[in-house]
CSV table of C-alpha atoms in Angstrom, one decimal:
chain,number,residue,atom,x,y,z
A,90,MET,CA,-15.8,-16.1,-181.1
A,91,ASP,CA,-19.4,-15.8,-181.9
A,92,LEU,CA,-19.6,-19.8,-182.9
A,93,LEU,CA,-18.6,-20.1,-179.1
A,94,LEU,CA,-22.6,-18.8,-178.4
A,95,ASN,CA,-24.1,-21.7,-179.8
A,96,TYR,CA,-22.5,-23.7,-176.4
A,97,SER,CA,-24.0,-24.6,-173.2
A,98,PRO,CA,-22.8,-21.6,-171.0
A,99,VAL,CA,-22.1,-24.0,-168.0
A,100,LEU,CA,-19.9,-26.0,-170.8
A,101,LEU,CA,-17.9,-23.1,-171.8
A,102,ALA,CA,-17.4,-22.4,-168.1
A,103,LEU,CA,-16.1,-25.9,-167.9
A,104,LEU,CA,-13.6,-25.8,-170.5
A,105,ALA,CA,-12.4,-22.0,-169.2
A,106,GLY,CA,-11.8,-23.8,-165.7
A,107,LEU,CA,-9.4,-26.5,-167.5
A,108,PHE,CA,-7.6,-24.5,-169.5
A,109,THR,CA,-6.7,-22.0,-165.8
A,110,TRP,CA,-6.1,-25.6,-164.6
A,111,PHE,CA,-3.5,-26.5,-168.0
A,112,ILE,CA,-2.1,-22.6,-167.8
A,113,THR,CA,-1.0,-23.9,-163.8
A,114,ALA,CA,0.2,-27.0,-164.9
A,115,LEU,CA,2.8,-25.9,-167.2
A,116,GLY,CA,3.8,-23.6,-164.5
A,117,ALA,CA,4.0,-25.7,-162.5
A,118,SER,CA,6.1,-28.0,-164.5
A,119,MET,CA,8.8,-25.7,-164.0
A,120,VAL,CA,10.1,-27.6,-161.1
A,121,PHE,CA,11.5,-30.4,-163.6
A,122,PHE,CA,14.2,-27.2,-165.0
A,123,PHE,CA,14.2,-25.1,-162.0
A,124,LYS,CA,15.4,-26.6,-158.7
A,125,ASP,CA,15.2,-23.1,-156.9
A,126,ILE,CA,13.8,-19.7,-157.5
A,127,ASN,CA,15.0,-16.6,-156.7
A,128,LEU,CA,13.5,-14.5,-153.7
A,129,LYS,CA,12.5,-11.3,-155.9
A,130,VAL,CA,11.3,-13.4,-159.1
A,131,LEU,CA,8.5,-15.1,-156.5
A,132,ASN,CA,7.9,-11.7,-155.4
A,133,ALA,CA,7.3,-10.2,-158.5
A,134,MET,CA,5.4,-13.6,-159.6
A,135,LEU,CA,3.3,-13.0,-156.5
A,136,GLY,CA,2.5,-9.4,-157.4
A,137,PHE,CA,1.6,-9.8,-160.6
A,138,ALA,CA,-1.0,-12.2,-159.9
A,139,ALA,CA,-2.3,-9.9,-157.0
A,140,GLY,CA,-2.6,-7.5,-159.8
A,141,VAL,CA,-4.5,-9.3,-162.0
A,142,MET,CA,-7.1,-10.4,-159.2
A,143,ILE,CA,-7.4,-6.7,-158.5
A,144,ALA,CA,-8.4,-5.7,-161.7
A,145,ALA,CA,-10.4,-8.6,-162.9
A,146,SER,CA,-12.3,-8.0,-159.8
A,147,PHE,CA,-13.8,-4.5,-160.7
A,148,TRP,CA,-13.7,-4.8,-164.5
A,149,SER,CA,-14.8,-8.4,-165.1
A,150,LEU,CA,-16.9,-9.2,-162.0
A,151,LEU,CA,-18.0,-5.7,-159.7
A,152,ALA,CA,-18.6,-3.1,-162.7
A,153,PRO,CA,-21.3,-5.6,-164.4
A,154,ALA,CA,-22.9,-6.5,-161.3
A,155,ILE,CA,-23.3,-2.9,-160.7
A,156,GLU,CA,-24.8,-2.8,-164.2
A,157,LEU,CA,-27.2,-6.2,-163.5
A,158,ALA,CA,-28.3,-4.6,-160.0
A,159,GLU,CA,-29.4,-1.2,-161.2
A,160,GLY,CA,-33.3,-0.9,-161.4
A,161,GLY,CA,-33.8,-3.9,-158.4
A,162,THR,CA,-36.2,-4.2,-155.4
A,163,LEU,CA,-33.0,-3.0,-154.2
A,164,PRO,CA,-30.1,0.0,-154.7
A,165,ALA,CA,-27.5,-1.0,-157.1
A,166,TYR,CA,-24.9,-0.3,-154.0
A,167,VAL,CA,-26.5,-2.4,-151.8
A,168,THR,CA,-26.7,-5.6,-153.4
A,169,VAL,CA,-23.6,-5.4,-155.1
A,170,SER,CA,-21.9,-4.5,-151.1
A,171,LEU,CA,-23.9,-7.3,-150.0
A,172,GLY,CA,-22.9,-9.7,-152.2
A,173,PHE,CA,-19.2,-8.5,-152.8
A,174,LEU,CA,-18.8,-8.2,-148.8
A,175,GLY,CA,-20.2,-11.8,-148.5
A,176,GLY,CA,-17.7,-13.5,-151.1
A,177,GLY,CA,-15.5,-12.0,-148.3
A,178,PHE,CA,-17.1,-13.7,-145.3
A,179,PHE,CA,-17.2,-17.2,-146.7
A,180,LEU,CA,-13.4,-17.1,-147.2
A,181,TRP,CA,-12.7,-15.8,-144.5
A,182,LEU,CA,-15.0,-18.5,-142.8
A,183,VAL,CA,-12.8,-21.2,-144.6
A,184,ASP,CA,-10.0,-20.0,-143.8
A,185,ARG,CA,-11.1,-20.5,-139.9
A,186,ILE,CA,-12.2,-23.9,-140.2
A,187,LEU,CA,-10.3,-25.2,-143.0
A,188,PRO,CA,-6.4,-27.1,-141.4
A,189,HIS,CA,-3.7,-25.5,-144.2
A,190,MET,CA,-0.7,-24.1,-144.5
A,191,HIS,CA,0.5,-20.8,-145.9
A,192,GLN,CA,4.2,-21.7,-147.8
A,193,GLY,CA,7.0,-19.3,-146.7
A,194,THR,CA,5.6,-18.8,-143.3
A,195,GLY,CA,4.8,-22.7,-141.9
A,196,HIS,CA,2.0,-21.1,-140.0
A,197,ARG,CA,-0.6,-23.7,-139.5
A,198,GLU,CA,-4.3,-22.6,-139.2
A,199,GLY,CA,-7.6,-23.6,-139.3
A,200,ILE,CA,-8.9,-26.5,-137.3
A,201,LYS,CA,-6.1,-28.6,-135.6
A,202,THR,CA,-5.1,-31.4,-137.1
A,203,SER,CA,-2.2,-34.1,-137.0
A,204,TRP,CA,-2.7,-34.2,-141.5
A,205,GLN,CA,1.4,-33.9,-143.0
A,206,ARG,CA,2.7,-30.6,-144.1
A,207,SER,CA,1.5,-31.5,-147.8
A,208,VAL,CA,-1.6,-31.4,-147.1
A,209,LEU,CA,-1.9,-28.6,-145.4
A,210,LEU,CA,0.1,-27.4,-149.0
A,211,VAL,CA,-2.7,-28.5,-151.0
A,212,LEU,CA,-5.3,-27.5,-149.4
A,213,ALA,CA,-4.4,-24.0,-148.6
A,214,ILE,CA,-4.2,-24.0,-152.6
A,215,THR,CA,-7.2,-25.1,-153.1
A,216,PHE,CA,-8.7,-22.4,-150.7
A,217,HIS,CA,-6.6,-20.2,-152.3
A,218,ASN,CA,-8.0,-21.2,-156.2
A,219,ILE,CA,-11.9,-21.7,-155.2
A,220,PRO,CA,-12.8,-17.7,-156.1
A,221,GLU,CA,-10.9,-17.5,-159.0
A,222,GLY,CA,-12.6,-20.9,-160.8
A,223,LEU,CA,-16.2,-19.5,-159.0
A,224,ALA,CA,-15.2,-16.1,-161.2
A,225,VAL,CA,-14.6,-17.9,-164.6
A,226,GLY,CA,-18.1,-19.9,-164.0
A,227,VAL,CA,-20.0,-16.2,-163.0
A,228,ALA,CA,-18.7,-14.9,-166.1
A,229,PHE,CA,-19.1,-17.5,-168.5
A,230,GLY,CA,-23.2,-18.4,-166.7
A,231,GLY,CA,-24.1,-14.9,-166.8
A,232,LEU,CA,-24.5,-15.2,-170.8
A,233,ALA,CA,-27.4,-17.4,-170.0
A,234,SER,CA,-28.7,-13.7,-168.7
A,235,GLY,CA,-28.5,-12.7,-172.6
A,236,ASN,CA,-27.5,-9.1,-171.1
A,237,PRO,CA,-25.4,-6.9,-172.6
A,238,ALA,CA,-23.9,-5.8,-169.9
A,239,ILE,CA,-22.2,-9.7,-169.9
A,240,SER,CA,-20.3,-10.4,-173.1
A,241,LEU,CA,-18.6,-13.6,-174.1
A,242,ALA,CA,-15.3,-11.4,-175.0
A,243,GLY,CA,-15.2,-10.1,-171.4
A,244,ALA,CA,-15.5,-13.7,-170.6
A,245,VAL,CA,-12.4,-15.0,-172.4
A,246,SER,CA,-10.6,-12.0,-171.4
A,247,LEU,CA,-11.2,-13.4,-167.4
A,248,ALA,CA,-10.3,-16.7,-168.2
A,249,LEU,CA,-7.2,-15.1,-170.0
A,250,GLY,CA,-6.3,-12.9,-167.0
A,251,ILE,CA,-6.9,-15.8,-164.8
A,252,GLY,CA,-5.1,-18.1,-167.2
A,253,LEU,CA,-1.5,-16.0,-167.2
A,254,GLN,CA,-1.5,-15.5,-163.6
A,255,ASN,CA,-1.8,-19.4,-162.8
A,256,PHE,CA,1.7,-19.6,-164.9
A,257,PRO,CA,3.2,-18.2,-162.3
A,258,GLU,CA,1.4,-19.1,-159.4
A,259,GLY,CA,2.1,-22.9,-160.4
A,260,ALA,CA,5.7,-22.2,-160.7
A,261,ALA,CA,5.6,-20.1,-157.4
A,262,VAL,CA,4.3,-23.2,-155.5
A,263,SER,CA,6.0,-26.1,-157.4
A,264,ILE,CA,9.6,-24.7,-157.2
A,265,PRO,CA,10.0,-23.7,-153.4
A,266,LEU,CA,8.5,-27.4,-152.8
A,267,ARG,CA,11.4,-28.6,-154.8
A,268,ARG,CA,13.6,-26.2,-153.0
A,269,GLU,CA,13.0,-28.3,-149.8
A,270,ASN,CA,14.2,-31.4,-151.2
A,271,MET,CA,10.8,-32.8,-152.2
A,272,SER,CA,10.8,-34.9,-155.6
A,273,CYS,CA,10.3,-32.9,-158.7
A,274,LYS,CA,7.3,-35.3,-159.3
A,275,LYS,CA,5.5,-34.8,-155.6
A,276,ALA,CA,6.2,-31.2,-156.1
A,277,PHE,CA,4.9,-30.8,-160.0
A,278,LEU,CA,1.3,-32.8,-158.5
A,279,ILE,CA,1.2,-30.3,-155.4
A,280,GLY,CA,1.6,-27.2,-157.7
A,281,GLN,CA,-0.6,-28.2,-160.4
A,282,PHE,CA,-3.5,-29.5,-158.1
A,283,SER,CA,-3.8,-25.9,-157.2
A,284,GLY,CA,-5.6,-25.6,-160.2
A,285,MET,CA,-7.3,-29.0,-160.3
A,286,VAL,CA,-10.5,-27.3,-158.1
A,287,GLU,CA,-10.8,-24.0,-161.0
A,288,PRO,CA,-13.4,-26.1,-164.0
A,289,ILE,CA,-15.2,-27.8,-160.5
A,290,ALA,CA,-15.4,-24.3,-158.9
A,291,ALA,CA,-16.1,-22.9,-162.6
A,292,VAL,CA,-19.0,-25.4,-163.6
A,293,ILE,CA,-20.6,-24.6,-159.5
A,294,GLY,CA,-21.2,-20.7,-160.6
A,295,ALA,CA,-22.0,-21.5,-164.1
A,296,VAL,CA,-24.7,-23.8,-163.3
A,297,ALA,CA,-25.7,-21.4,-159.7
A,298,VAL,CA,-26.4,-18.1,-162.2
A,299,VAL,CA,-27.9,-20.4,-165.3
A,300,PHE,CA,-31.0,-21.6,-162.9
A,301,ILE,CA,-31.1,-18.6,-160.5
A,302,ALA,CA,-31.0,-16.0,-163.2
A,303,PRO,CA,-32.1,-13.5,-160.4
A,304,LEU,CA,-28.5,-14.5,-158.6
A,305,LEU,CA,-26.4,-13.0,-160.9
A,306,PRO,CA,-25.3,-9.3,-159.7
A,307,LEU,CA,-25.3,-11.3,-156.2
A,308,ALA,CA,-22.7,-14.0,-157.5
A,309,LEU,CA,-20.7,-11.1,-159.5
A,310,ALA,CA,-19.7,-9.3,-156.2
A,311,PHE,CA,-19.4,-12.3,-153.9
A,312,ALA,CA,-16.3,-13.8,-156.6
A,313,ALA,CA,-14.9,-10.5,-156.9
A,314,GLY,CA,-15.1,-10.4,-152.9
A,315,ALA,CA,-13.9,-13.7,-152.8
A,316,MET,CA,-10.7,-12.8,-154.7
A,317,ILE,CA,-10.0,-9.7,-153.1
A,318,TYR,CA,-10.3,-11.4,-150.1
A,319,VAL,CA,-7.2,-13.5,-151.2
A,320,VAL,CA,-5.1,-11.0,-152.6
A,321,ALA,CA,-5.4,-9.4,-149.1
A,322,GLU,CA,-4.7,-12.9,-146.9
A,323,GLU,CA,-2.6,-14.3,-149.1
A,324,LEU,CA,-1.1,-12.9,-152.0
A,325,ILE,CA,-0.1,-9.7,-150.9
A,326,PRO,CA,1.7,-10.6,-147.8
A,327,GLU,CA,3.4,-13.7,-149.2
A,328,SER,CA,5.2,-11.3,-151.8
A,329,ARG,CA,6.4,-9.2,-149.4
A,330,LEU,CA,8.5,-12.0,-147.5
A,331,GLY,CA,12.0,-10.4,-147.4
A,332,HIS,CA,12.9,-7.6,-148.2
A,333,GLU,CA,11.7,-6.8,-151.6
A,334,GLY,CA,8.7,-5.1,-151.1
A,335,ASP,CA,9.4,-2.8,-154.1
A,336,ILE,CA,9.7,-6.1,-156.6
A,337,ALA,CA,6.2,-7.1,-155.5
A,338,THR,CA,4.6,-3.7,-156.1
A,339,ILE,CA,6.0,-3.9,-159.5
A,340,GLY,CA,5.0,-6.9,-160.2
A,341,LEU,CA,1.3,-5.8,-159.4
A,342,MET,CA,0.8,-3.3,-161.0
A,343,PHE,CA,2.2,-4.4,-164.0
A,344,GLY,CA,-0.5,-7.5,-163.6
A,345,PHE,CA,-2.8,-4.9,-162.6
A,346,THR,CA,-2.2,-3.2,-166.3
A,347,LEU,CA,-1.9,-6.2,-168.1
A,348,MET,CA,-5.5,-7.6,-167.0
A,349,MET,CA,-7.3,-4.1,-167.3
A,350,ILE,CA,-6.0,-3.5,-170.8
A,351,LEU,CA,-7.5,-7.6,-171.8
A,352,ASP,CA,-10.5,-6.4,-169.5
A,353,VAL,CA,-11.2,-2.9,-171.9
A,354,SER,CA,-10.2,-4.4,-175.2
A,355,LEU,CA,-11.7,-7.4,-175.3
A,356,GLY,CA,-14.8,-6.3,-172.8
């Protein structure tokens, strides 16, 4: 793994983002084998994804951000709190402006538009995955700082965790679309699109912290806040559709535990 340190952090961020996109596409490809998905399984998948993102937000992002912010001009908790709330506020603002539709509810949000339902679903998926790509990019971009609080193993574990939860996410997007009589090809394309934005966001995050090193604590906390916003705004509510709340909670617990193990053992 040490050989990877010879490469540019921005290049590593791009490769990690492409990896998470590829895993999303693998999950979305399940639409070619299954036309329907059990509600319990869907809710467990979404709960699992929420658990991974919550754990990653703390161990991979907030904890290093606090360590990096110590000794700065402001108390560490002030810097990290501002970044965390800023990430949540940014996603809240995008949520209010960007026209999109949440799958499962059919509720249109953002600026009113006559765009087709499939377009609104794609925009919702894009909105959902920006924080994940940003988090991966910031983690790899932070390697340029040389600070021991940011390690290659920690960045890799974050990318692995995001990738793991992207597989069920891809399936959870594409298969329900197939159930609504959308063609397999179109459902797959929309499902894999949920990961397409991640390499782009990863490069943006990496470039930002590489060229503006003092931003690193804020950027880590910002990515964490954005991820938690997505979990609270989308994943948890959508995982509790129907009467399968316990299944979603169990999935969340397992996702959190798995990500915690990856972070602690590798990071």
